[in-house]
Short mmCIF file of the C-alpha atoms (twelve columns), coordinates in Angstrom:
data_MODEL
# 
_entry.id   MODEL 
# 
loop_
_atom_site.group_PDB 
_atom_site.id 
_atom_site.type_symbol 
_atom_site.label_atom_id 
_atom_site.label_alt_id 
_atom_site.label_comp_id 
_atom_site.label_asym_id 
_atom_site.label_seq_id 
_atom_site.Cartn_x 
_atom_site.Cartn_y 
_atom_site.Cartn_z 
_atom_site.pdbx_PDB_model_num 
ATOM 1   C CA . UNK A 1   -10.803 6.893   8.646   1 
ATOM 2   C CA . UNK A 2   -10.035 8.190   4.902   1 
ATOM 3   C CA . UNK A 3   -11.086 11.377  3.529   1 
ATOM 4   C CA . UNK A 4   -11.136 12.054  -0.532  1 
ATOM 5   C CA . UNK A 5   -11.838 15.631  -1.895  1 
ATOM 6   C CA . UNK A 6   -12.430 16.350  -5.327  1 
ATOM 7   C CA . UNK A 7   -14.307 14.886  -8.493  1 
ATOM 8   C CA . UNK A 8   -13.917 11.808  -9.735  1 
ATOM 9   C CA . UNK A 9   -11.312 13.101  -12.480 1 
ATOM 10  C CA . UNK A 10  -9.461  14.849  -9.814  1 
ATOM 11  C CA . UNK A 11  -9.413  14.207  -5.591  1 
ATOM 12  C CA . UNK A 12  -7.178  13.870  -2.483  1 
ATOM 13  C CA . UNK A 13  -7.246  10.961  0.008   1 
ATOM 14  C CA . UNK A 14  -5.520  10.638  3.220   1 
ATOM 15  C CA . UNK A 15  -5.873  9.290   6.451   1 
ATOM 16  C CA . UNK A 16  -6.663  11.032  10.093  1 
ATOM 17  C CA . UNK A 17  -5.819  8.932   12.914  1 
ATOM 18  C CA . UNK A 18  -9.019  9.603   15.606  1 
ATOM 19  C CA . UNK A 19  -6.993  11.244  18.396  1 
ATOM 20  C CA . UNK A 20  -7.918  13.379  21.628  1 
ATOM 21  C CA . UNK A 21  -5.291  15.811  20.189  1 
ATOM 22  C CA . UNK A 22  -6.483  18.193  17.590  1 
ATOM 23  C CA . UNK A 23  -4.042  18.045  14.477  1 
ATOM 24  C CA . UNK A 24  -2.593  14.418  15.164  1 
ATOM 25  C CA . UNK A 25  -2.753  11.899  11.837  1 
ATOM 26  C CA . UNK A 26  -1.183  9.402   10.014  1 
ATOM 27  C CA . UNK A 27  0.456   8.980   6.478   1 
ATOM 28  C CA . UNK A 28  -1.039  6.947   4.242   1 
ATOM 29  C CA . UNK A 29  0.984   4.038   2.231   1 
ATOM 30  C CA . UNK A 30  -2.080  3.809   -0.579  1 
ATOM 31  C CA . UNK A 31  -5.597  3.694   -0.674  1 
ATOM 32  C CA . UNK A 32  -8.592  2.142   -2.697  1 
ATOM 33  C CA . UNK A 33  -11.528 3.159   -4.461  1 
ATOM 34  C CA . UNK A 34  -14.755 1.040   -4.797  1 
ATOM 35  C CA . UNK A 35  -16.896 2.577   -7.669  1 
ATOM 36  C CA . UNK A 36  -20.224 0.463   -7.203  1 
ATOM 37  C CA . UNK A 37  -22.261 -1.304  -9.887  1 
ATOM 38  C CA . UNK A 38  -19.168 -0.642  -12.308 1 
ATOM 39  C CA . UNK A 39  -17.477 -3.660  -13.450 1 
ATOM 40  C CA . UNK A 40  -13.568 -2.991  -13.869 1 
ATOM 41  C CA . UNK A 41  -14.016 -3.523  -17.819 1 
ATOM 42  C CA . UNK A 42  -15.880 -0.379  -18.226 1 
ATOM 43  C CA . UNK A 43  -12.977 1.505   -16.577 1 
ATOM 44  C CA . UNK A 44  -11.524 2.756   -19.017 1 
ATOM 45  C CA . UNK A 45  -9.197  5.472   -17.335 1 
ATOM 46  C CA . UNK A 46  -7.277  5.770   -13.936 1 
ATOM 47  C CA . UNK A 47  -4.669  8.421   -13.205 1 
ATOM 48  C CA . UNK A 48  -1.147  6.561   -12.651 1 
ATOM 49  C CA . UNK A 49  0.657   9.936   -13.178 1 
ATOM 50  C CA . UNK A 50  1.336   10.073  -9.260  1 
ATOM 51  C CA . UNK A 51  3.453   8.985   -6.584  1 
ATOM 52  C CA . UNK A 52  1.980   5.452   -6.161  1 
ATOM 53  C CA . UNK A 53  1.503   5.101   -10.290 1 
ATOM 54  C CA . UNK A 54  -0.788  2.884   -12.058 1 
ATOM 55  C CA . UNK A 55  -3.439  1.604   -9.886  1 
ATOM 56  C CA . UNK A 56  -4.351  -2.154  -9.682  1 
ATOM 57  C CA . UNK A 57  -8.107  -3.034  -10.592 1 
ATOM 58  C CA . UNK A 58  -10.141 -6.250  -9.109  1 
ATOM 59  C CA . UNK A 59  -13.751 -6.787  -9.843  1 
ATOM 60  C CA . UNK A 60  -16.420 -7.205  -6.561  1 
ATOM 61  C CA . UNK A 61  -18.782 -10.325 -6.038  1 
ATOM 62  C CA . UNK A 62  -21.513 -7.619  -6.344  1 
ATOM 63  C CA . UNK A 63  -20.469 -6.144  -9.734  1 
ATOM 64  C CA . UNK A 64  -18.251 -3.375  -9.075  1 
ATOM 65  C CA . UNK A 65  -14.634 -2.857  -8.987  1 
ATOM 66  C CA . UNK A 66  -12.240 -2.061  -6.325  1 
ATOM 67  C CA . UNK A 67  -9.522  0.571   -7.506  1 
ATOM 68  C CA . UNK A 68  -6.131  0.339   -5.477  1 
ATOM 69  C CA . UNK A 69  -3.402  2.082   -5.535  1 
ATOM 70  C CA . UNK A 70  -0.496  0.813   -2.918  1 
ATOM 71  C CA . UNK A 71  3.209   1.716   -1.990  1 
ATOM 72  C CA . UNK A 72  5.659   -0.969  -2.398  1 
ATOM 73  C CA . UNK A 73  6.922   -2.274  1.293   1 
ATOM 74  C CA . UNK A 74  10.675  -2.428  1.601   1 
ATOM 75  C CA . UNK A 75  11.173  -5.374  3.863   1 
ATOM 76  C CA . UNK A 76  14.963  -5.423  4.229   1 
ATOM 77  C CA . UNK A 77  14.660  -1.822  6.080   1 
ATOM 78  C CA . UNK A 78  11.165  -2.165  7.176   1 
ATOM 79  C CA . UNK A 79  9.767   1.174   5.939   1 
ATOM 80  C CA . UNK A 80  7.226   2.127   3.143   1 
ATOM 81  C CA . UNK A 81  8.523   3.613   0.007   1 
ATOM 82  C CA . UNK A 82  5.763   5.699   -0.828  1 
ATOM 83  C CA . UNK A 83  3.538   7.777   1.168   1 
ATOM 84  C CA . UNK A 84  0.915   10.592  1.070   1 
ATOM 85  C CA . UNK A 85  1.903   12.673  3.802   1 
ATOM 86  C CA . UNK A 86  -1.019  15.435  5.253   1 
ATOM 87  C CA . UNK A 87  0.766   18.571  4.885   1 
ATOM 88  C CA . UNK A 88  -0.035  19.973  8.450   1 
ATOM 89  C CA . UNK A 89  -1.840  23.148  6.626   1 
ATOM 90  C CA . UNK A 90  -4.583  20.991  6.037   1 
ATOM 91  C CA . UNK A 91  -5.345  20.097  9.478   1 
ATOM 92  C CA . UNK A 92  -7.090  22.881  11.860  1 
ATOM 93  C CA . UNK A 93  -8.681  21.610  14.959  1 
ATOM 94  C CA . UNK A 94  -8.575  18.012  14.550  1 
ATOM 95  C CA . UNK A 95  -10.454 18.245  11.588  1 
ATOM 96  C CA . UNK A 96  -9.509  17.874  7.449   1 
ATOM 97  C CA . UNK A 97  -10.401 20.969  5.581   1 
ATOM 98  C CA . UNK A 98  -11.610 20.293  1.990   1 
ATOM 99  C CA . UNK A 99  -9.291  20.440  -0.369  1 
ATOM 100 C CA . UNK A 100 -11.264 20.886  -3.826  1 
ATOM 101 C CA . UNK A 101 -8.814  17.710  -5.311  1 
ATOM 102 C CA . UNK A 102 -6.037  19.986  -5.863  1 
ATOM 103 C CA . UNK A 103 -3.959  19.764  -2.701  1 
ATOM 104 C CA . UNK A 104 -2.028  16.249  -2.684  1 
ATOM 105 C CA . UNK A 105 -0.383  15.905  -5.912  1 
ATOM 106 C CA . UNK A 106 2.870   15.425  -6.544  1 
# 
């Protein structure tokens, strides 16, 4: 599953990978949003100051837009070339702790 923390100005996303072991997860290689009922045209802002930069935008059958943001894939050496790692703070028990949208960036 995905977790985001924050407002919509300002979150965190990342993945956990559902494990019997508390603390285990995954990195995450990008991520999307889906803001219902808001066609892409009336978004008029995204954040591309980050490590996957400006986000790709693709309107929904339903009238909505799907908001993605998505590391580049390096196929000659089979490896992602951006990822938003879960700094291992974060992670007590097997369980995220909020993060207020402040703890991801960089």
């Amino acid at each position: 599953p995905q977790f985001s923390y924050g407002s919509l100005s300002n979150w965190d996303t990342y993945c956990v990978v559902p494990s019997s072991t508390p603390g285990e997860y995954e990195d995450c290689h990008g991520f999307e949003i889906e803001l219902e009922d808001l066609p892409c045209s009336n978004v008029f802002y995204t954040f591309s100051y980050n490590r996957y930069g400006t986000p790709g935008k693709i309107d929904t059958a339903t009238g909505g837009c799907i908001v993605s943001y998505i590391s580049s894939y390096d196929d000659v050496n089979s490896q992602w070339l951006v990822t938003t790692p879960v700094p291992s703070s974060l992670v007590q028990g097997g369980k995220v702790t909020p993060t207020n949208g402040h703890s991801c960036f960089s």
